[in-house]
Coordinates of N, CA and C in Angstrom, one line a residue:
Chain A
X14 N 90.3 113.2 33.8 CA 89.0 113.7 33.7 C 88.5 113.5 32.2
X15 N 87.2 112.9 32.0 CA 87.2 112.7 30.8 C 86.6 114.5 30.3
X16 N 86.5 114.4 28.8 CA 86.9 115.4 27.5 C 86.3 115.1 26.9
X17 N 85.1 116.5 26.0 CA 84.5 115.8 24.5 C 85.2 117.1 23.3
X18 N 86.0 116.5 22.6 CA 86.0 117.1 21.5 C 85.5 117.4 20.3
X19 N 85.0 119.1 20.5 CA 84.4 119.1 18.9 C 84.9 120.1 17.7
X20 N 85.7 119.8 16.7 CA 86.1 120.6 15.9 C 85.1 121.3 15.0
X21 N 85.8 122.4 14.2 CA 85.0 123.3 13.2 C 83.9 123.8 14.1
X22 N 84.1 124.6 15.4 CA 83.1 125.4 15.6 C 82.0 126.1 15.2
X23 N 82.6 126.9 14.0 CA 81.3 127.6 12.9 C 81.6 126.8 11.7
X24 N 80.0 126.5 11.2 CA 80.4 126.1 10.0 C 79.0 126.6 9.2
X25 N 79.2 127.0 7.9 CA 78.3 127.5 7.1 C 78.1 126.6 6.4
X26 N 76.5 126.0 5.7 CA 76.5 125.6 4.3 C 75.4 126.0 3.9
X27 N 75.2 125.3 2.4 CA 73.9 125.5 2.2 C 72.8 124.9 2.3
X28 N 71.3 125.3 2.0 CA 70.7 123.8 2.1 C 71.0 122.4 0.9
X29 N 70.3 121.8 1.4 CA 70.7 120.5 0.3 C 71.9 119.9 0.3
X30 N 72.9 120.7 1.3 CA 74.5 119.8 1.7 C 74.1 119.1 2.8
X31 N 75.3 118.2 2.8 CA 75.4 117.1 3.5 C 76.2 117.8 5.1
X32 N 75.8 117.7 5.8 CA 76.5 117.9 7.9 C 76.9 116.2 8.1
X33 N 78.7 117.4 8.5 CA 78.6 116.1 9.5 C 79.8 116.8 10.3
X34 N 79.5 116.4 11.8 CA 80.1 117.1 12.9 C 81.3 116.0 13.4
X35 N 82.3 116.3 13.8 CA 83.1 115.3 14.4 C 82.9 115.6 16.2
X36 N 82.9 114.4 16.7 CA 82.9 114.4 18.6 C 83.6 113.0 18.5
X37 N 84.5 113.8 19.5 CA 86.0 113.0 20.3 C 85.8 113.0 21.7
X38 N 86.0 111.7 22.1 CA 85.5 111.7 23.5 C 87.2 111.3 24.6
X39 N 87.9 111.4 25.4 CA 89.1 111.1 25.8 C 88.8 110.3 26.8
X40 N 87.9 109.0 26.9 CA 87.9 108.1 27.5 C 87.9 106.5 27.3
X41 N 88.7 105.5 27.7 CA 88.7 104.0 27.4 C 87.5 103.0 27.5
X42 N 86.8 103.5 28.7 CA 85.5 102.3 29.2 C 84.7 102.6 28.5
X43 N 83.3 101.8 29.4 CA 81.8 102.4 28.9 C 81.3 103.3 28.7
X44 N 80.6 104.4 27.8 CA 80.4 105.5 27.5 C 78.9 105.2 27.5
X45 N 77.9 106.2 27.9 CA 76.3 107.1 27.4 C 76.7 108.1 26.2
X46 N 76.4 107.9 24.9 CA 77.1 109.0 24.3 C 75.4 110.1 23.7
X47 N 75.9 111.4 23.2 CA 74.6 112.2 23.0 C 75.0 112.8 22.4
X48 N 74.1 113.9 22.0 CA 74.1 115.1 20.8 C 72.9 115.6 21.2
X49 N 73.3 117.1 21.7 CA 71.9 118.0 22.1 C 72.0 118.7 21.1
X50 N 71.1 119.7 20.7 CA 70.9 120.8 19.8 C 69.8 121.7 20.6
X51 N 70.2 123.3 20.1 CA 70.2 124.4 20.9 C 69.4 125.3 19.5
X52 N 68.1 125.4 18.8 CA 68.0 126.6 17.9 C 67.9 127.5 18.4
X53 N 67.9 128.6 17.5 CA 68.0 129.9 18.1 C 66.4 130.7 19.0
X54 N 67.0 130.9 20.4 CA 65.8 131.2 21.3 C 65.3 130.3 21.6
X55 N 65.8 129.0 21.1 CA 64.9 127.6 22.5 C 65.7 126.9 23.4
X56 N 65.6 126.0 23.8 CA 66.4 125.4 25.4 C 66.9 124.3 24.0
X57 N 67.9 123.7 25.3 CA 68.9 122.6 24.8 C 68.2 121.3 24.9
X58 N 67.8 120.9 23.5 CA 67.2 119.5 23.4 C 67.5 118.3 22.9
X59 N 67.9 117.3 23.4 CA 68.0 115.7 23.0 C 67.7 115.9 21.4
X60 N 68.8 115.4 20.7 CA 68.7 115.1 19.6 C 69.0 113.2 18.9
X61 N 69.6 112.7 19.6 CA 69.5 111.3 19.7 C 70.8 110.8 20.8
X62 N 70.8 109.6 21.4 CA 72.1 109.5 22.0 C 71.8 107.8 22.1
X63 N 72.8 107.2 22.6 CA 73.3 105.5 22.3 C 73.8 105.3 23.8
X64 N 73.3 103.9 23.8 CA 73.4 103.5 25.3 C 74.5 102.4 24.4
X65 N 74.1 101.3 24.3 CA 74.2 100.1 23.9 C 73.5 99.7 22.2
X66 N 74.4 98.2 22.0 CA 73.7 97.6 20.8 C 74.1 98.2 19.2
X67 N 73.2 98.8 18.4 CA 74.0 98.9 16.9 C 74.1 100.6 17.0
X68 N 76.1 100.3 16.4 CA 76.4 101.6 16.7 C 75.7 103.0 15.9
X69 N 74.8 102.7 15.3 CA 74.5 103.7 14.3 C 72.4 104.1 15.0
X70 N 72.7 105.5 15.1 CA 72.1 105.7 16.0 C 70.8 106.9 14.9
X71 N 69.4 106.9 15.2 CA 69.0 107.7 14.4 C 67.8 108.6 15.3
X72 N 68.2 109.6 15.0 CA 67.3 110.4 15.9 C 66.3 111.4 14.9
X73 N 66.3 112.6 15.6 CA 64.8 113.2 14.8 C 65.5 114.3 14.0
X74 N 64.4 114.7 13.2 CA 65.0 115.4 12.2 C 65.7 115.3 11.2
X75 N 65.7 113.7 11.0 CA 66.4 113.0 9.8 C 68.2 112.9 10.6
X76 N 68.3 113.3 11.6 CA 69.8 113.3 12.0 C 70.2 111.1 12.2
X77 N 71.5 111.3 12.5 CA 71.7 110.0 12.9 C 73.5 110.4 13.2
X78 N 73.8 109.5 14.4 CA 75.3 109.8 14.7 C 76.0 107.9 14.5
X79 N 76.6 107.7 14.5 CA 78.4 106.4 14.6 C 78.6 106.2 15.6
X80 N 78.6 105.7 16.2 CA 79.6 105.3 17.6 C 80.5 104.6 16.8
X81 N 81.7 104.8 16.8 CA 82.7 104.0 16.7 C 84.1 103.9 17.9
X82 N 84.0 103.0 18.2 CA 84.5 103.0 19.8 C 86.4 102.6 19.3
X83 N 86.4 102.3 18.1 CA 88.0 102.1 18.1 C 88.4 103.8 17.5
X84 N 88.0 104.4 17.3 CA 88.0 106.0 17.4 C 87.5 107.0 18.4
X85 N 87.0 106.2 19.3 CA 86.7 106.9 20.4 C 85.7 108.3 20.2
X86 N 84.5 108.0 19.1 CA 83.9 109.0 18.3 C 82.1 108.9 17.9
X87 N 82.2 109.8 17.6 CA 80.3 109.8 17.4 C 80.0 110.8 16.9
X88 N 80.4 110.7 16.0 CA 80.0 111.8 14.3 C 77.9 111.8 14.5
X89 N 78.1 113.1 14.3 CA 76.8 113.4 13.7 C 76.5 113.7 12.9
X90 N 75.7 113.1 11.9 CA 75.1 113.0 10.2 C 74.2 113.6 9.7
X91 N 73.8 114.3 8.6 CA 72.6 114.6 8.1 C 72.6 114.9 6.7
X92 N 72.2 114.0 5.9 CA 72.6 114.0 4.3 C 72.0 115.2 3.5
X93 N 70.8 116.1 3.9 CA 70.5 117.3 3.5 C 69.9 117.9 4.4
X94 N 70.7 119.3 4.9 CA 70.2 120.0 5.8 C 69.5 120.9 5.2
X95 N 68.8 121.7 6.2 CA 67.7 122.6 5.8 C 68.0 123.9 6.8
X96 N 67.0 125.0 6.2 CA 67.3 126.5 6.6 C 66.9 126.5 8.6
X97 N 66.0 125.6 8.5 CA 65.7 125.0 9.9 C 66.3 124.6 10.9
X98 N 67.6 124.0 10.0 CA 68.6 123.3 10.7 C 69.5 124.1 11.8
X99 N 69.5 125.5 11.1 CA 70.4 126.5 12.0 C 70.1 126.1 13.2
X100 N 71.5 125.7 14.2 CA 71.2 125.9 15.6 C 72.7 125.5 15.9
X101 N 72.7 125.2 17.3 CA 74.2 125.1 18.0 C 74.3 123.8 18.6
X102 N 75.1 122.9 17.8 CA 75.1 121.7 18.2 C 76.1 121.0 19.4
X103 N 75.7 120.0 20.4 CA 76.6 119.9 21.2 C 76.5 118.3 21.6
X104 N 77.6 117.9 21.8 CA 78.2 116.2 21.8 C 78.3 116.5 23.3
X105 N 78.1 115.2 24.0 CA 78.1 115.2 25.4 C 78.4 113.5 25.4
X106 N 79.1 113.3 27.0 CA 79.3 112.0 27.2 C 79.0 111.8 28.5
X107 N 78.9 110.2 29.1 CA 78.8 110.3 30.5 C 79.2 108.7 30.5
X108 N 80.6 108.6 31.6 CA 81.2 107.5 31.4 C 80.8 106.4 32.3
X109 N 81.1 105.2 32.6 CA 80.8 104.5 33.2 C 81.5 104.7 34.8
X110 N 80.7 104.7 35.6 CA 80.9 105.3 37.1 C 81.2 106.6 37.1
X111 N 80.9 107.4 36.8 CA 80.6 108.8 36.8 C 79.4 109.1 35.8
X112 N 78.4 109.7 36.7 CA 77.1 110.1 36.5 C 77.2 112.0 35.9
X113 N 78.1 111.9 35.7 CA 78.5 113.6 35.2 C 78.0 113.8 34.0
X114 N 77.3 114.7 32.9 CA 77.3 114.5 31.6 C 78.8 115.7 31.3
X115 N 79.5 115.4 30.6 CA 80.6 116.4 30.1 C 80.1 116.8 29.0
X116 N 80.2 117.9 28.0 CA 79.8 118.8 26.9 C 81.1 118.9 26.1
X117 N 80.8 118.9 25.0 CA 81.9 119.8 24.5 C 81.8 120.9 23.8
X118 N 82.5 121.8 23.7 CA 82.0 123.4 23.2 C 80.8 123.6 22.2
X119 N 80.4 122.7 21.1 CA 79.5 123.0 20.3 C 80.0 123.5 19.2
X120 N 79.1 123.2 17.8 CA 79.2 123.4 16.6 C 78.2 124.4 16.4
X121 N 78.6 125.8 15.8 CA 77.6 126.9 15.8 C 77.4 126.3 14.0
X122 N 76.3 125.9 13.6 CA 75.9 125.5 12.3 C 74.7 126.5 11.7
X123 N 75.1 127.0 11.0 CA 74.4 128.2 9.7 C 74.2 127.5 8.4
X124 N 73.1 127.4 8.3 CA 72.7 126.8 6.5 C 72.1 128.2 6.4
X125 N 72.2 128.6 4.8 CA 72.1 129.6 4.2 C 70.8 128.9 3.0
X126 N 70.0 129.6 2.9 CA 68.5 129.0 2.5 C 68.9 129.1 0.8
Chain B
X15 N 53.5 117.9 28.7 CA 54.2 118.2 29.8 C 54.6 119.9 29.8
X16 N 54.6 120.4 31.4 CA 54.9 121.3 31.5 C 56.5 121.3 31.6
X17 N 57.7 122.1 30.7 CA 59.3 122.0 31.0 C 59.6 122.3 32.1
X18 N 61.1 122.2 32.1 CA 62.0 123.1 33.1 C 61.5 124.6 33.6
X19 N 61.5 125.2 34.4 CA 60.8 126.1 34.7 C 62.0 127.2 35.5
X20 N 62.6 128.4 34.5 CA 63.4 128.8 35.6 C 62.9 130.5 35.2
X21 N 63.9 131.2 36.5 CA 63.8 132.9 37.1 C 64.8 133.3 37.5
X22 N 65.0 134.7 37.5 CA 64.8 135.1 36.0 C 64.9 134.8 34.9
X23 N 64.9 135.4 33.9 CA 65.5 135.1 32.2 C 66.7 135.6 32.5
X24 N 67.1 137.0 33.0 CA 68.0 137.8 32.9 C 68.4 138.6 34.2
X25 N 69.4 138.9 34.4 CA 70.2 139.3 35.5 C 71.1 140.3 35.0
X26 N 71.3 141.7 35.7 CA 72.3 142.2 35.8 C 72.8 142.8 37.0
X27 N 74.3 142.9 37.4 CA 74.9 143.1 38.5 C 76.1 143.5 39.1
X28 N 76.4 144.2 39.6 CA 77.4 144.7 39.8 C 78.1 143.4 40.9
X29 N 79.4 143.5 40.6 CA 80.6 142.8 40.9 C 80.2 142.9 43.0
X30 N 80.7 142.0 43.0 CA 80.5 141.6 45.1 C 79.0 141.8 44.9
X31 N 78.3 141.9 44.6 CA 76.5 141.4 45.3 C 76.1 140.5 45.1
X32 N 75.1 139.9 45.3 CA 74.5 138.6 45.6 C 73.3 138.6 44.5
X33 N 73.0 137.3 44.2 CA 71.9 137.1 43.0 C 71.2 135.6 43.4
X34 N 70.6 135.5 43.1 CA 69.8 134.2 43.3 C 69.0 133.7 42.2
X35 N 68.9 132.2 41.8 CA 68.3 131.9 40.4 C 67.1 131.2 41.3
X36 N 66.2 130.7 40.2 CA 65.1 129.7 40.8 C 64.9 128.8 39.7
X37 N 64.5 127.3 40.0 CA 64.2 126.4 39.3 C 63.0 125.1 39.5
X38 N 62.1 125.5 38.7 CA 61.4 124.1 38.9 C 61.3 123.0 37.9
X39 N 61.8 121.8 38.5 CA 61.5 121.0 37.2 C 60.4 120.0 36.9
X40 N 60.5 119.1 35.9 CA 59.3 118.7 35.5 C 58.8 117.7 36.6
X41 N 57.6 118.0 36.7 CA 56.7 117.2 37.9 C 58.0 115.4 37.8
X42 N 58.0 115.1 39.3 CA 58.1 113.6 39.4 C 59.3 113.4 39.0
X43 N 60.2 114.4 38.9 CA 61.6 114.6 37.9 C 62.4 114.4 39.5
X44 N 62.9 113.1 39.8 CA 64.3 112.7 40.7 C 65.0 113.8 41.2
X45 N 66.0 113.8 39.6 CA 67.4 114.2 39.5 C 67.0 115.5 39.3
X46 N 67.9 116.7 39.5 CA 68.0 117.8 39.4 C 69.2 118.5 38.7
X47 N 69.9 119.3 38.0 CA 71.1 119.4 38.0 C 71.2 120.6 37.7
X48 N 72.3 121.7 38.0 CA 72.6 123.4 37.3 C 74.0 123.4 36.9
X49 N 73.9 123.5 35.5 CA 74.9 123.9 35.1 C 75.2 125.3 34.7
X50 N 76.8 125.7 34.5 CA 77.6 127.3 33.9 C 77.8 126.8 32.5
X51 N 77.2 127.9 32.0 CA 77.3 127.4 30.1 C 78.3 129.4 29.8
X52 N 79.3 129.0 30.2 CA 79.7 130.6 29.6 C 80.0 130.9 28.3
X53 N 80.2 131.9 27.6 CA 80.0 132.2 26.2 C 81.4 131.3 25.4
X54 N 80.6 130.9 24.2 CA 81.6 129.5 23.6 C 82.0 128.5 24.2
X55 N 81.4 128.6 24.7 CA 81.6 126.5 25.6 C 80.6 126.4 26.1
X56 N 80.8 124.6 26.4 CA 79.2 123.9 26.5 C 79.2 124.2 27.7
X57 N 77.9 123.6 28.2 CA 77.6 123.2 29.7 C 78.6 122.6 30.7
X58 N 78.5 123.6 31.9 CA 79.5 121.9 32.4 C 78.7 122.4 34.1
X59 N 78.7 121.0 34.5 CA 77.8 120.7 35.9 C 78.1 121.5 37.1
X60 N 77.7 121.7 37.7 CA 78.6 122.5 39.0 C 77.3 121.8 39.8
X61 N 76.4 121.5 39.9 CA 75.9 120.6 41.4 C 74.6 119.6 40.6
X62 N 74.7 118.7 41.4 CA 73.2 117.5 40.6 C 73.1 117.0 42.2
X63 N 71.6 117.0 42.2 CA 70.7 116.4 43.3 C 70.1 115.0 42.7
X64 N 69.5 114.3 43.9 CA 68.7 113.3 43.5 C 68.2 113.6 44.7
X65 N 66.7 113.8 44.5 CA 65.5 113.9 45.5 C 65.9 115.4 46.2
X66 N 66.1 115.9 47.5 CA 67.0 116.8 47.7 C 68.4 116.0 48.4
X67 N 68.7 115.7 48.1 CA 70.7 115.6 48.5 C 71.4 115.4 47.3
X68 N 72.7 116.3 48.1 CA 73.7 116.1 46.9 C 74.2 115.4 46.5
X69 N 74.6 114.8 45.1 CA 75.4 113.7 44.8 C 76.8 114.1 44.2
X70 N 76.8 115.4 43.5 CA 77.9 115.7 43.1 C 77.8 117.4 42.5
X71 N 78.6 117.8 43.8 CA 79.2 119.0 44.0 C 80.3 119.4 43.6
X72 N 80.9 118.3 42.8 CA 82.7 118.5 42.8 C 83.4 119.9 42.2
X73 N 82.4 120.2 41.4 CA 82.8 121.4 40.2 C 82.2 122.5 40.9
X74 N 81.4 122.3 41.6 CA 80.8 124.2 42.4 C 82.1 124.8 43.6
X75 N 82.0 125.9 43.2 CA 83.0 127.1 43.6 C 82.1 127.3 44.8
X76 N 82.7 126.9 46.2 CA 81.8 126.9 47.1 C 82.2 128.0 48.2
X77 N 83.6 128.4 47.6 CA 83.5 129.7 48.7 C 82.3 130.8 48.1
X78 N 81.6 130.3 46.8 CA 80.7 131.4 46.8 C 79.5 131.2 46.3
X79 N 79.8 130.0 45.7 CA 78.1 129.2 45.1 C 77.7 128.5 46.3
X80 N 76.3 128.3 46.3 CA 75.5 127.4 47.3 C 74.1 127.4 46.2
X81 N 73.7 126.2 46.7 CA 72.6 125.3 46.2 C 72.1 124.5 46.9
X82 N 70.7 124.3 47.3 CA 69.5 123.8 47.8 C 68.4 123.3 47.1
X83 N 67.4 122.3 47.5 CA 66.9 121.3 47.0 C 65.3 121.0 47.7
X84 N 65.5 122.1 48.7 CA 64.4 121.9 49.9 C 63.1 121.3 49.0
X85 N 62.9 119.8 50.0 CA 61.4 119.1 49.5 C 61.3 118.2 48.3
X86 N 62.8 118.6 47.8 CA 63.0 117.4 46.4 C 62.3 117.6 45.1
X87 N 62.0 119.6 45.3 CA 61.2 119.8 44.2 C 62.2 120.7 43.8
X88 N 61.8 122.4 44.1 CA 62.3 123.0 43.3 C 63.7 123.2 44.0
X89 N 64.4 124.4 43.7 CA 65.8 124.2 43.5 C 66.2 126.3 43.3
X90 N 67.0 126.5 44.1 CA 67.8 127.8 44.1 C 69.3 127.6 44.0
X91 N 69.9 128.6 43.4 CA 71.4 128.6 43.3 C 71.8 129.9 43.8
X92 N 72.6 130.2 44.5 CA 72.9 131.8 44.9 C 74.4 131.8 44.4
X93 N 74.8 132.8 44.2 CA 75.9 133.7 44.3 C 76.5 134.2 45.3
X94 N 77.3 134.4 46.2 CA 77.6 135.7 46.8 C 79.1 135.5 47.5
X95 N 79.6 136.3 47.3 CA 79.4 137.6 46.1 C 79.7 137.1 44.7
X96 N 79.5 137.9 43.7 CA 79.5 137.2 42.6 C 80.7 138.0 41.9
X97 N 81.9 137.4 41.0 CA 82.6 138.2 40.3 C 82.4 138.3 39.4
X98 N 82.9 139.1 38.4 CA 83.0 139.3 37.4 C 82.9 137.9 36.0
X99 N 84.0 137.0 36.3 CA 84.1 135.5 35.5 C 82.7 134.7 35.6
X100 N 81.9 135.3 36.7 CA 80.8 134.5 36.8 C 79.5 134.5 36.1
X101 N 79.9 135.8 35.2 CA 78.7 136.3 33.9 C 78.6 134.6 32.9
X102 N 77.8 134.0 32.7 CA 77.2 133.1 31.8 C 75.7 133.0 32.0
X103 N 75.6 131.9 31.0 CA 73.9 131.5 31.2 C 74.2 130.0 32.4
X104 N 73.2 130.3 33.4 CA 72.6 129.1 34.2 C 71.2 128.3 33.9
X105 N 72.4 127.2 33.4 CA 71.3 126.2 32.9 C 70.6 125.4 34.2
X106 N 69.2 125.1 34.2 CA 68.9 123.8 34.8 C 68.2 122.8 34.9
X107 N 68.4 121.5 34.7 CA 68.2 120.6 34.0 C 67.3 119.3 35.1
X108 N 66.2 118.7 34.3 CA 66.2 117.8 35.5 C 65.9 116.3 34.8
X109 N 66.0 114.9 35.5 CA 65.9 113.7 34.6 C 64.8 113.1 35.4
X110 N 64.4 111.7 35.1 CA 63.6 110.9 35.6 C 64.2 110.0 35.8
X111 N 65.7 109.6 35.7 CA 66.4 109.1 36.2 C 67.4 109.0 36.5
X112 N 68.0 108.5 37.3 CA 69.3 108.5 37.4 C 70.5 108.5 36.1
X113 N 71.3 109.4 36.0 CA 72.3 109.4 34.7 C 72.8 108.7 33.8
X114 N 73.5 107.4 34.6 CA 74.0 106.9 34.1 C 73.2 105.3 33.3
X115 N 72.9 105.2 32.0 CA 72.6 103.8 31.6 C 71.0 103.7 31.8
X116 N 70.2 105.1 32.2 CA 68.6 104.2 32.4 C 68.0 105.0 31.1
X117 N 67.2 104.1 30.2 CA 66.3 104.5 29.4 C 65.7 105.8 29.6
X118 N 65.6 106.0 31.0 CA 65.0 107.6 31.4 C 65.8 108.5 31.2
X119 N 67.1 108.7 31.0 CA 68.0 109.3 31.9 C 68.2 110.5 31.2
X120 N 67.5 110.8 30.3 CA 67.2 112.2 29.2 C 67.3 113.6 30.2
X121 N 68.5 114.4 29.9 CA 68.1 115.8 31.0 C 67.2 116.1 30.0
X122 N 66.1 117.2 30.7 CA 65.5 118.2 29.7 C 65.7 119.4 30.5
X123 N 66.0 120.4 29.6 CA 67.1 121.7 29.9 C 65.6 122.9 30.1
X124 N 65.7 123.6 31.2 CA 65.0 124.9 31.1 C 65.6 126.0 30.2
X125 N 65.3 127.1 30.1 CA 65.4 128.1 28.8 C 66.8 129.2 29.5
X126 N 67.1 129.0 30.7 CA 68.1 129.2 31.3 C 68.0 130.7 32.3
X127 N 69.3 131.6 32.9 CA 69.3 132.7 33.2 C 70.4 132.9 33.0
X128 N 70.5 134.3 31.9 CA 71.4 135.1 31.5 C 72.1 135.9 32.8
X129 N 73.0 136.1 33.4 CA 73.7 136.9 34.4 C 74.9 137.3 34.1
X130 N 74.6 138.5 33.6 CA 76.0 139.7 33.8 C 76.2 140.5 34.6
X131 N 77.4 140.1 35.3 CA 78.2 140.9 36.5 C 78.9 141.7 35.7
X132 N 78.6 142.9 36.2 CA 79.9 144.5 36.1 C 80.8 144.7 37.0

């Protein structure tokens, strides 16, 4: 069954630091890879995700994630976070012949203003 | 666009009764899906429709979850009886297209239903 791995569950910084989340995915073939984010009191929203093509992926909010497929990984980036940024981040995959999206637990992320 | 549309926000319940959620999703939205997001872990599927029929039930607890699709719009999930382990938020999510590989294939998540069993 495929698995998305995300370590450092909580993580505190400040603004003006640099995020970056690690997601491990436990599968060999073709992958849909994603990053939802959850702020506090709104629904779970698409934050960028990669089908195909160049692995470096840029979504909103200044974010951008890696695919690097010989790590089996898809780091999510953000060179200065903001007080805004607080919210609950979540890596999801969906493999080739299975239409499932899998989650993985989520990075509870706190920037401190 | 009008979102995901779900009912209640919140639930509470005593252990062996029955509960029912409701879901509408965004107009012309195919796919349907409800996921169990329980406390500290992500989402994970328990039924996805396309139009109303099932495509993948594999993860719903069926001696006591049940899920319908009547008309290929909106969407109920019941309980019964419900235990205790079954306290999470129910997410439900719907796409424009099918999951795997389509430019569409974006869920967009309603704001969910809190349910605590006692």
């Amino acid at each position: 069954a495929q698995s998305v791995s995300q370590h450092n569950h909580h993580v505190i910084l400040s603004e003006a630091a640099s995020l970056e989340l690690g997601c491990n995915y436990s599968y060999g073939g073709t992958v849909n890879l994603f990053w939802y984010v959850q702020y506090p009191g709104q629904h779970l929203q698409l934050l960028l995700k990669y089908f195909s093509g160049d692995p470096l992926v840029k979504g909103i909010k200044g974010f951008e994630a890696e695919f690097i497929k010989s790590k089996f990984s898809f780091n999510l980036r953000k060179p200065s976070v903001q007080w805004s940024d607080t919210a609950e981040y979540f890596c999801a995959v969906i493999i080739y012949g299975n239409n499932r999206l899998a989650f993985g637990k989520g990075n509870q992320v706190v920037v401190i203003p | 666009e009008a979102g995901v549309a779900q009912s209640p926000r919140y639930k509470i319940i005593e252990k062996r009764q029955s509960v029912a959620f409701w879901c509408n999703p965004i107009s012309g939205h195919a796919t349907l899906y409800w996921y169990q997001q329980i406390l500290g872990q992500g989402p994970k599927l328990l039924i996805q429709f396309q139009n109303n029929g099932v495509v993948d039930d594999s993860q719903l607890p069926k001696d006591r979850f049940s899920a319908e699709r009547l008309k290929g719009v909106d969407s109920t999930l019941k309980i019964q009886p419900a235990k205790l382990e079954d306290s999470a938020v129910y997410l439900c999510a719907s796409s424009l297209e099918w999951p795997w590989g389509a430019m569409d294939n974006e869920q967009f998540f309603g704001p969910g239903t809190r349910l605590t069993v006692l």
